[in-house]
Short mmCIF file of C-alpha atoms and ligand atoms in Angstrom, two decimals:
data_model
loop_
_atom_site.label_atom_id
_atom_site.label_comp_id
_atom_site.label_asym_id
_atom_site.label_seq_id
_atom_site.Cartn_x
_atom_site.Cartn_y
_atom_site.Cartn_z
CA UNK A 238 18.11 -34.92 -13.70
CA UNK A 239 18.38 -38.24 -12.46
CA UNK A 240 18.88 -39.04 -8.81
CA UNK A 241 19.89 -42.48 -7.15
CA UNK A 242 18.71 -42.68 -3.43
CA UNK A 243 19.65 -45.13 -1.08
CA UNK A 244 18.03 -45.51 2.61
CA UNK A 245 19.63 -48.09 5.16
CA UNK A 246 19.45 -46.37 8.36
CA UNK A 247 17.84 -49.40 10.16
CA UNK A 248 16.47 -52.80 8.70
CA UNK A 249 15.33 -52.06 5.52
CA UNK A 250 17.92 -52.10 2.71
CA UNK A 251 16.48 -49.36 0.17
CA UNK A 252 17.15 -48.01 -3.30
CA UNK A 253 15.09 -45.75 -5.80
CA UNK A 254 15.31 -43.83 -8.88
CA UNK A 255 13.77 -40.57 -8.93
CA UNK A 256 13.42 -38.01 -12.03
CA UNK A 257 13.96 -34.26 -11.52
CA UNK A 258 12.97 -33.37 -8.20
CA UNK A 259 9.54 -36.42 -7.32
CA UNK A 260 9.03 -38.61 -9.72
CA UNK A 261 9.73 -41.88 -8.80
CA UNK A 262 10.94 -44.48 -11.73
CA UNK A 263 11.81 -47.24 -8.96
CA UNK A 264 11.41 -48.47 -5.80
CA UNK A 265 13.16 -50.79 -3.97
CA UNK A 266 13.10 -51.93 -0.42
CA UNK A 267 14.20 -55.29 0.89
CA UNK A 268 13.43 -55.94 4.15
CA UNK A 269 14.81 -58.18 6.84
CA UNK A 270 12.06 -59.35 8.51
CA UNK A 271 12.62 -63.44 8.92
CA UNK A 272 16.22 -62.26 10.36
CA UNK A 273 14.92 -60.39 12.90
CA UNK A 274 11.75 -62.23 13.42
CA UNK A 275 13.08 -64.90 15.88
CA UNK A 276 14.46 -62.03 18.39
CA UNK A 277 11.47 -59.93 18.47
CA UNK A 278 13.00 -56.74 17.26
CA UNK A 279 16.03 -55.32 15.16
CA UNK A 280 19.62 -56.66 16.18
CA UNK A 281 22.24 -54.13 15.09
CA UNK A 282 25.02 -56.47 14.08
CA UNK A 283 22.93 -58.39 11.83
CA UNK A 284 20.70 -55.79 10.34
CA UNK A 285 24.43 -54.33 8.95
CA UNK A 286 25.32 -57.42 7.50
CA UNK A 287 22.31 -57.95 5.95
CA UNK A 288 22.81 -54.45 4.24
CA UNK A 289 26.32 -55.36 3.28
CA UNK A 290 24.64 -58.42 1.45
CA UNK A 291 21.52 -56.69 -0.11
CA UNK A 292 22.93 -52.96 -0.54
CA UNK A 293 24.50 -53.91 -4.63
CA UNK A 294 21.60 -55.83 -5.56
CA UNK A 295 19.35 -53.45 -4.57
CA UNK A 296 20.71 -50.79 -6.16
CA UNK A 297 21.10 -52.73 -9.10
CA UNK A 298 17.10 -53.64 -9.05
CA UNK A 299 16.67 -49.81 -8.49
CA UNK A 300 18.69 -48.76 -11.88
CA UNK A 301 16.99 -52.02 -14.02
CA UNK A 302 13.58 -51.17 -12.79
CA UNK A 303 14.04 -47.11 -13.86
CA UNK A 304 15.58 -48.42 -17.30
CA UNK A 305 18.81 -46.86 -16.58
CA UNK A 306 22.49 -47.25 -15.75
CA UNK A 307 24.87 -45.76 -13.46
CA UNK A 308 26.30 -43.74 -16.39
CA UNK A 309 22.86 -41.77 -16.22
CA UNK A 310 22.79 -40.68 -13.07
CA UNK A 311 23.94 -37.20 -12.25
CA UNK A 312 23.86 -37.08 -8.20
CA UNK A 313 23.54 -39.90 -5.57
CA UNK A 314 21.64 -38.92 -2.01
CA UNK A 315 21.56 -41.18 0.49
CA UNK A 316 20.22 -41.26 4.30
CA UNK A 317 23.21 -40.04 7.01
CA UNK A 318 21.45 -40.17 9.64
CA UNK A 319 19.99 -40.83 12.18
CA UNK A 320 19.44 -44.61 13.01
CA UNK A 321 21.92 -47.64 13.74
CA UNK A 322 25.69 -46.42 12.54
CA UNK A 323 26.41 -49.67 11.37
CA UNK A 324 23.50 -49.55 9.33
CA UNK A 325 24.13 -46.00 7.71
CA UNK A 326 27.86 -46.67 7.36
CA UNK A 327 26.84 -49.37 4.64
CA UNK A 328 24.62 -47.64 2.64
CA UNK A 329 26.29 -44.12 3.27
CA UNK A 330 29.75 -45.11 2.64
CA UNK A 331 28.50 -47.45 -0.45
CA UNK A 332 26.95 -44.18 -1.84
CA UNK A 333 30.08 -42.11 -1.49
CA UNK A 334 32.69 -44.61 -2.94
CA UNK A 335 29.82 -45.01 -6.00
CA UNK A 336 29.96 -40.67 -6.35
CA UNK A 337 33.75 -41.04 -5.93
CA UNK A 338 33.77 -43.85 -8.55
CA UNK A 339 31.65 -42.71 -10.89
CA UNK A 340 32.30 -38.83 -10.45
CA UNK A 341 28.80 -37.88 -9.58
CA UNK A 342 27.94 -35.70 -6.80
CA UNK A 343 26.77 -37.02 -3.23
CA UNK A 344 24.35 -35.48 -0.53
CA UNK A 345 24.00 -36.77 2.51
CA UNK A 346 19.93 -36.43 3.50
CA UNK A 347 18.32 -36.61 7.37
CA UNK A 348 15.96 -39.48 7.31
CA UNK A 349 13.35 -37.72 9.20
CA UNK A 350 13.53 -34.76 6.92
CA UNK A 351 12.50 -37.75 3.82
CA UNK A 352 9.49 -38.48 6.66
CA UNK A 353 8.75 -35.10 6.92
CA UNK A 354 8.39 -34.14 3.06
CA UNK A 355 7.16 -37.93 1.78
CA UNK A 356 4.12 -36.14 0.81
CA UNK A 357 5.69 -34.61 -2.16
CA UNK A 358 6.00 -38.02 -3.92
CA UNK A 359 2.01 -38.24 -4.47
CA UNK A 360 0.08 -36.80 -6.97
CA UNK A 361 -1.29 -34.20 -4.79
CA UNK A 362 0.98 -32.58 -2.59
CA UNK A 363 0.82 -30.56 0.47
CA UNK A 364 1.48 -26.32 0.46
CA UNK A 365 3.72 -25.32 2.97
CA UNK A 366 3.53 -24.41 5.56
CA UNK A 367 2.36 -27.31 7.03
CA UNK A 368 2.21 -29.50 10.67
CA UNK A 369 4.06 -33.17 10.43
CA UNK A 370 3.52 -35.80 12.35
CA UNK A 371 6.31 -38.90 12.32
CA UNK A 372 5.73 -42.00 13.93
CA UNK A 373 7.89 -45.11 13.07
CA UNK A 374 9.66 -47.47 15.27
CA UNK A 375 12.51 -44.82 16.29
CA UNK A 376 10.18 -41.73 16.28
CA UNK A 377 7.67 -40.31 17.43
CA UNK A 378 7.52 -36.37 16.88
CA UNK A 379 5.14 -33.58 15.19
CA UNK A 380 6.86 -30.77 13.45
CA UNK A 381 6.59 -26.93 12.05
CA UNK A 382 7.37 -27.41 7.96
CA UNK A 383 7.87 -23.62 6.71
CA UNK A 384 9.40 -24.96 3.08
CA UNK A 385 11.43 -27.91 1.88
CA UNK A 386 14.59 -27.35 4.11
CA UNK A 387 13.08 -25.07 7.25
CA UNK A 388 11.90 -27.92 10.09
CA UNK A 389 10.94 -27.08 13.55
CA UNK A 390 10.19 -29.73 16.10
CA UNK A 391 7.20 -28.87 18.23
CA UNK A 392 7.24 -32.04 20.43
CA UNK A 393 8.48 -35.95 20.51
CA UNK A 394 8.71 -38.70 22.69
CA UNK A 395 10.02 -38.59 25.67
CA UNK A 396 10.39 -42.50 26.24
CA UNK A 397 9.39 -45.28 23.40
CA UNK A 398 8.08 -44.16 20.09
CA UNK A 399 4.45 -45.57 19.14
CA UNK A 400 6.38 -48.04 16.82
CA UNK A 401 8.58 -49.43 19.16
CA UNK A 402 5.34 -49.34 21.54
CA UNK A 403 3.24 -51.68 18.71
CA UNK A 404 6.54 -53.99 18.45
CA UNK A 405 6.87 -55.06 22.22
CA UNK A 406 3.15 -55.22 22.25
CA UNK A 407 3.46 -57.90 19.55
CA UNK A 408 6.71 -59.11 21.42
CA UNK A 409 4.54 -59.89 24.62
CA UNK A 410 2.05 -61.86 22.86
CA UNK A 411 4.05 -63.83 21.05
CA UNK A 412 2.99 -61.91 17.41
CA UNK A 413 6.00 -61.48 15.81
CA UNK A 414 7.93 -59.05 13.96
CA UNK A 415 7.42 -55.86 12.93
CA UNK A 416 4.59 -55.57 15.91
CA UNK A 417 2.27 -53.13 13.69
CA UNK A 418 0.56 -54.78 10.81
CA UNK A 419 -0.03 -57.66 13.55
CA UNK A 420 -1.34 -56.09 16.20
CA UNK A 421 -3.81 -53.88 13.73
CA UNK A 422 -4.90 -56.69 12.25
CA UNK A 423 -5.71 -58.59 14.90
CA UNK A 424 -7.11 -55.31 16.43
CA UNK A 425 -10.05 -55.16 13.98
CA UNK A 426 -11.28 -58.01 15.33
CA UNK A 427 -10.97 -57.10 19.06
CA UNK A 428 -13.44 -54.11 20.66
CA UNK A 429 -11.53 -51.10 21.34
CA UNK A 430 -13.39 -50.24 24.37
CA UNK A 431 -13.16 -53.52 26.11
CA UNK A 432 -9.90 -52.74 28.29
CA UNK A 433 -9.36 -49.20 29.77
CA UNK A 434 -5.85 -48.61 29.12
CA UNK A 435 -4.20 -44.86 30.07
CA UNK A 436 -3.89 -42.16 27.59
CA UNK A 437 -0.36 -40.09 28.26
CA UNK A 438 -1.26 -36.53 27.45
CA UNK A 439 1.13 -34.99 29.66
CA UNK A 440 1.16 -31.40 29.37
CA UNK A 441 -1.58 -30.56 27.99
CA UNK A 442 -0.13 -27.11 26.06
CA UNK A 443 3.00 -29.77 24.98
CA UNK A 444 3.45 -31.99 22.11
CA UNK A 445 5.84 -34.63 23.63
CA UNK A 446 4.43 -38.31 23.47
CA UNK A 447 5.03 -40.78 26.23
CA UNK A 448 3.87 -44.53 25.48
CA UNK A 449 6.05 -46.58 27.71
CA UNK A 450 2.90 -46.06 30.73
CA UNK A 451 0.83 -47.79 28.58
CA UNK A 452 3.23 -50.62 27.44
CA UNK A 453 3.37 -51.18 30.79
CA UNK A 454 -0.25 -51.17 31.75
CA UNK A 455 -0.65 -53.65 28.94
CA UNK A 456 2.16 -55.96 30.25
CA UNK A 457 0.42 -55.69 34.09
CA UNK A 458 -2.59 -56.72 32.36
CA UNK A 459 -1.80 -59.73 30.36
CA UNK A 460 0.23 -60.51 33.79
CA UNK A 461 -2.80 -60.20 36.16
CA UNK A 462 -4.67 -62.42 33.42
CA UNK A 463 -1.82 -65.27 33.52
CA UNK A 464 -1.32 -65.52 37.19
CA UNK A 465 -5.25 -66.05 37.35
CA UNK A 466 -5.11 -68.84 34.61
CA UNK A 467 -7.41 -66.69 32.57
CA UNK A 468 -7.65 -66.89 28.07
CA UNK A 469 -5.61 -63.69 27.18
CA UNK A 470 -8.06 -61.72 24.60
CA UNK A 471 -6.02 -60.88 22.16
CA UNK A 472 -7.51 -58.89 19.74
CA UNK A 473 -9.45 -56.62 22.74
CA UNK A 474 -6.02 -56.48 24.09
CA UNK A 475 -4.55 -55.31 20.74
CA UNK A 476 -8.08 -52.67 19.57
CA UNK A 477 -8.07 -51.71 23.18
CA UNK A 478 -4.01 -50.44 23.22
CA UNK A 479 -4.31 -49.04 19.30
CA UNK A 480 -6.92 -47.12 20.46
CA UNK A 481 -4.83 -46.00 23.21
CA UNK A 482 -1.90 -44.61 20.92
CA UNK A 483 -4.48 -43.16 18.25
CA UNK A 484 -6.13 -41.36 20.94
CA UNK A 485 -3.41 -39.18 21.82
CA UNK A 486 -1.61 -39.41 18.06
CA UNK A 487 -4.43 -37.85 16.38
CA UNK A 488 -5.53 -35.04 19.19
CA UNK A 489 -2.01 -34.04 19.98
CA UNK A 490 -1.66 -33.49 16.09
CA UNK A 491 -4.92 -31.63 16.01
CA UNK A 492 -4.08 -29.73 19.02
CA UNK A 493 -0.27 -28.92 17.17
CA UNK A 494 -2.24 -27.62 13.49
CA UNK A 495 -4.73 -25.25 15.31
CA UNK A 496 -1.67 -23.87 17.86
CA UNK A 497 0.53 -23.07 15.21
CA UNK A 498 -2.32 -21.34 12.79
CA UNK A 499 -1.50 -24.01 9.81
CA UNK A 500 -3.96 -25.44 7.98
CA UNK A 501 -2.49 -28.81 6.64
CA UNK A 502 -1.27 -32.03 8.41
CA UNK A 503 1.03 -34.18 6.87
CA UNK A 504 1.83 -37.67 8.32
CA UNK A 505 4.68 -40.31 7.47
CA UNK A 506 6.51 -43.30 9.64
CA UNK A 507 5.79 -46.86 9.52
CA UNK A 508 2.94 -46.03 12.30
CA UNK A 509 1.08 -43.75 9.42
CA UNK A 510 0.30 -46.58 7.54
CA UNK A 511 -1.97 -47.87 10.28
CA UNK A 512 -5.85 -48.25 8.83
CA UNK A 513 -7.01 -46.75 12.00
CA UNK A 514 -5.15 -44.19 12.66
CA UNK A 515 -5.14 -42.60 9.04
CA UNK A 516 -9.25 -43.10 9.07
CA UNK A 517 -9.46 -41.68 12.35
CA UNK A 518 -7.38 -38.62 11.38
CA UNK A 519 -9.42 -38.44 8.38
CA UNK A 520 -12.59 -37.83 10.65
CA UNK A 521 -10.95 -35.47 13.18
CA UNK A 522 -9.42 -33.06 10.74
CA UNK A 523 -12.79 -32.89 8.17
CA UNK A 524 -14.22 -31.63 11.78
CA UNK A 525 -12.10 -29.16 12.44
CA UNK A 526 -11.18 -28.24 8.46
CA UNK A 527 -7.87 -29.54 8.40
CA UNK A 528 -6.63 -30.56 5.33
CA UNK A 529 -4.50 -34.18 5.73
CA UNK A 530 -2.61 -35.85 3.50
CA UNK A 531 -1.08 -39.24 3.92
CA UNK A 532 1.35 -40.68 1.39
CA UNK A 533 0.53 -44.00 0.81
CA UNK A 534 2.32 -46.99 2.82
CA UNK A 535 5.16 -47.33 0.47
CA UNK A 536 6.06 -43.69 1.22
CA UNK A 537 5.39 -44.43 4.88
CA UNK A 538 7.54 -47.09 5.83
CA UNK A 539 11.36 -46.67 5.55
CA UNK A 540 12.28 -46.02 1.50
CA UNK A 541 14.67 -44.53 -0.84
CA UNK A 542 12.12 -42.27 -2.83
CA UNK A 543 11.63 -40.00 0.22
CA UNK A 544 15.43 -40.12 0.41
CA UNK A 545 16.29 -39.00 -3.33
CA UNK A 546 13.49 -36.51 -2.73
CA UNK A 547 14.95 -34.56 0.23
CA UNK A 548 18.47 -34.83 -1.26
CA UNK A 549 17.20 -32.94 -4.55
CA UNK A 550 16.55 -29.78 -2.22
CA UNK A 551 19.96 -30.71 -0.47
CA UNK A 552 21.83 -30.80 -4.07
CA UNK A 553 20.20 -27.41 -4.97
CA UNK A 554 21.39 -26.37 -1.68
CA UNK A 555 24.93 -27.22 -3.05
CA UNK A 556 25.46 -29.65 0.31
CA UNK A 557 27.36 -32.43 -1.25
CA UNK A 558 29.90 -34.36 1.03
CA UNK A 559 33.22 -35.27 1.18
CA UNK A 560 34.79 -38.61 1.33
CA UNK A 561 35.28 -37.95 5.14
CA UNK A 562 31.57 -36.96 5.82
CA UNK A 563 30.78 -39.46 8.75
CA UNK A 564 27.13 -40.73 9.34
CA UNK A 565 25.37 -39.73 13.14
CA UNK A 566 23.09 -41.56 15.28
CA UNK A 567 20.77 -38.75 16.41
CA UNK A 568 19.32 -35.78 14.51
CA UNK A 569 19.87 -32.87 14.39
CA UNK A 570 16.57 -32.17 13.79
CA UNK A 571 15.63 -33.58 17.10
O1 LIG B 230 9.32 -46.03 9.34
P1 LIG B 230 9.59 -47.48 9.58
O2 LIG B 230 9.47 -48.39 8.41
O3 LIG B 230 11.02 -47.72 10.18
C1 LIG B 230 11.59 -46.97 11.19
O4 LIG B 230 11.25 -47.24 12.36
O5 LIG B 230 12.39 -46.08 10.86
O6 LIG B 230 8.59 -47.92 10.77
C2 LIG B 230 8.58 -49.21 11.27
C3 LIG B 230 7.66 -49.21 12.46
C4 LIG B 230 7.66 -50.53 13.22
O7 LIG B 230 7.72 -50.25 14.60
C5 LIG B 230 6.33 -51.14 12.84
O8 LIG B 230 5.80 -52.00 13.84
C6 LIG B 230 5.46 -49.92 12.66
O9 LIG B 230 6.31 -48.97 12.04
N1 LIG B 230 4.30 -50.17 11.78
C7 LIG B 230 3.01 -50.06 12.18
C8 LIG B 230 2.22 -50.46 11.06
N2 LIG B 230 3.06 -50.79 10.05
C9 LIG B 230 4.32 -50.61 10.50
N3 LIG B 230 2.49 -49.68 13.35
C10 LIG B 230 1.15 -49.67 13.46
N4 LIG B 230 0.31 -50.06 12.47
C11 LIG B 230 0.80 -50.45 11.26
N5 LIG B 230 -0.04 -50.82 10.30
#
C-alpha cells in the first residue's frame, strides 16, 4: 500500500511517500523561511500563497523521489487540522480534488495526532502506552497515548507555546526567523546560569505550561539593560531563557510519565529538536528509568511522513472524507 501525505497546516509546504503503514520512500518539506523572515514570524496571507505556489511541485518531488506516480498510489492523507485555515484549505482541498481526480481514497489526519505518533517512523519505535510531549510553535501539550488512535491530553499551555516563546525571543534581539535554531545556537555559547529568569510551574499536580511570564521577564530585562546604555549579552540572555523552558519541559514531562504509571516518553514539535532539551531529557529519564525516544529532527519539525503515518490508522479506521469535509483551526484533541 502506498500512501501520499501532504502537511500544510502552517509555513511549511510538505509532501511524502510512505509504504504500508511507516516506511518512508520520500520526504519533502519546503519551507518559507526568507518570506517570513523580514516580519519576524508567520503572516497568514502569505504563508497560503506560498502553499498555493509550492503545494504541485512538492508533491511532484514527493512521487519522483519514491520512484512512483500518481497511478500507484492507493489513498491520499493529508493534515485537516488544526493550524492557519488558509493554510490547510490549500493542501487539504488539493488532496481531495487529487482523490476525487484520481479515484483514490482521502483521510483527513489531526496534525498533532502525526506529533504524537512521529515515533513510529524510526527504526525503533515506542510500545504503547506511552506519555507525549508536543512542543512546536502552536503547541505546547503532554499527552496519555493508549494505541494509535486513543489520545488523552493531560495538560497544555495556557498562554504562548515554548515555540512561539523561542520566536519572539529571537524577534526581540533582532535574530531572525524561526527563533529556535538561533537562539540555541547562540545559547551554547552563553552560561545558562548567568540571568535568573522565572520558571512557571503553576500547579504543581497540573501539566499546563505557561511561558508568556518569562517572555516577559526577558523583554524587562533586555529593557532595563538599554535604558542603562549597557552591551545586551546575548548568548547568556539566550542559555539563561532555554534553560528556563527546559526546566519546566523536561520535569513537567517527568512528573506526567511517573503520574500516569507509563513507562515511555515520546517527544515531537519543532521545540524537540532542540540539542538541549533532548540531552537533558536523556539524563532525567535514565534517572528515573524512563525510556525516551525522540524521532529525529526531520520527524520533529512540521512533515508529511508523520502525516501519511497517522492517516494509515485513519484509512484502516475506514474515515475517508467527502468532498465537503471542511478543514478546522483548533483540535479536537485539545
Ligand atoms: O513543529 P514546527 O515545525 O511547526 C509548528 O509550529 O507547527 O515547529 C516550529 C517551531 C518554531 O517556533 C521554531 O522556533 C521551533 O519550533 N524550533 C526550535 C528549534 N527548532 C525549531 N525551538 C527550539 N530549539 C530548536 N532547535
Amino acid at each position: 500500500m502506498l500512501t501520499l501525505a501532504i502537511e500544510s497546516s502552517c509555513d511549511d509546504t510538505c509532501a511524502a511517500v510512505i509504504k504500508n503503514r511507516d516506511m518512508v520512500l520520500s520526504n519533502i518539506v519546503s519551507n518559507q523561511f526568507e518570506v517570513h523572515a523580514q516580519f519576524g514570524g508567520i503572516v497568514p496571507e502569505l504563508a497560503s500563497r506560498c502553499h498555493i505556489e509550492s503545494i504541485w511541485p512538492v508533491v511532484q518531488a514527493a512521487l519522483e523521489k519514491a520512484s512512483t506516480t500518481l497511478e500507484d498510489i492507493d489513498l491520499i492523507a493529508a493534515t485537516r487540522g488544526p493550524g492557519l485555515v488558509g493554510s490547510l484549505l490549500v493542501g487539504f482541498t488539493f488532496a481531495k480534488a487529487l482523490g476525487l481526480a484520481k479515484n483514490i481514497p482521502c483521510v483527513g489526519v489531526d496534525h498533532m495526532a502525526g506529533h504524537l505518533l512521529s515515533a513510529f517512523l524510526c527504526d525503533t519505535k515506542p510500545a504503547f502506552p506511552y506519555v507525549a510531549l508536543v512542543v512546536s510553535g502552536g503547541n505546547s501539550s503532554l499527552f496519555e497515548v493508549t494505541d494509535p488512535l486513543s489520545y488523552k491530553q493531560l495538560g497544555r499551555t495556557r498562554d504562548d507555546a515554548a515555540g512561539e516563546a523561542f520566536d519572539k525571543i529571537a524577534k526581540l534581539l533582532k535574530l531572525g526567523y524561526p527563533g529556535g535554531p538561533v537562539v540555541s545556537q547562540y545559547a551554547e555559547n552563553g552560561n545558562p546560569e548567568a540571568i535568573k529568569f522565572p520558571r512557571s510551574w503553576l500547579d504543581p499536580d497540573k501539566f499546563d505550561f505557561s511561558f508568556s511570564g518569562l517572555k516577559t521577564s526577558v523583554v524587562n530585562h533586555v529593557n532595563k539593560l538599554q535604558q542603562k546604555n549597557q552591551t545586551i549579552p546575548i548568548a547568556d540572555i539566550c542559555a539563561s531563557f532555554q534553560q528556563a523552558v527546559i526546566d519546566v519541559l523536561v520535569e513537567k514531562s517527568i512528573k506526567a510519565v511517573q503520574a500516569s504509571n507509563y513507562h515511555t516518553l515520546v517527544i515531537g514539535g519543532g521545540v524537540a529538536s532542540n540539542k538541549q532539551l533532548r540531552q537533558q531529557l536523556q539524563k532525567r529519564c535514565q534517572q528515573e528509568n524512563i525510556s525516551l525516544f525522540t524521532p529525529p529532527p526531520v520527524y520533529c519539525t512540521d512533515n508529511a511522513a508523520m502525516i501519511g503515518l497517522a492517516g494509515y490508522y485513519q484509512h484502516a479506521k475506514g474515515n475517508t472524507v467527502a468532498p465537503d469535509t471542511d478543514v478546522y483551526p483548533r483540535s479536537p484533541l485539545h
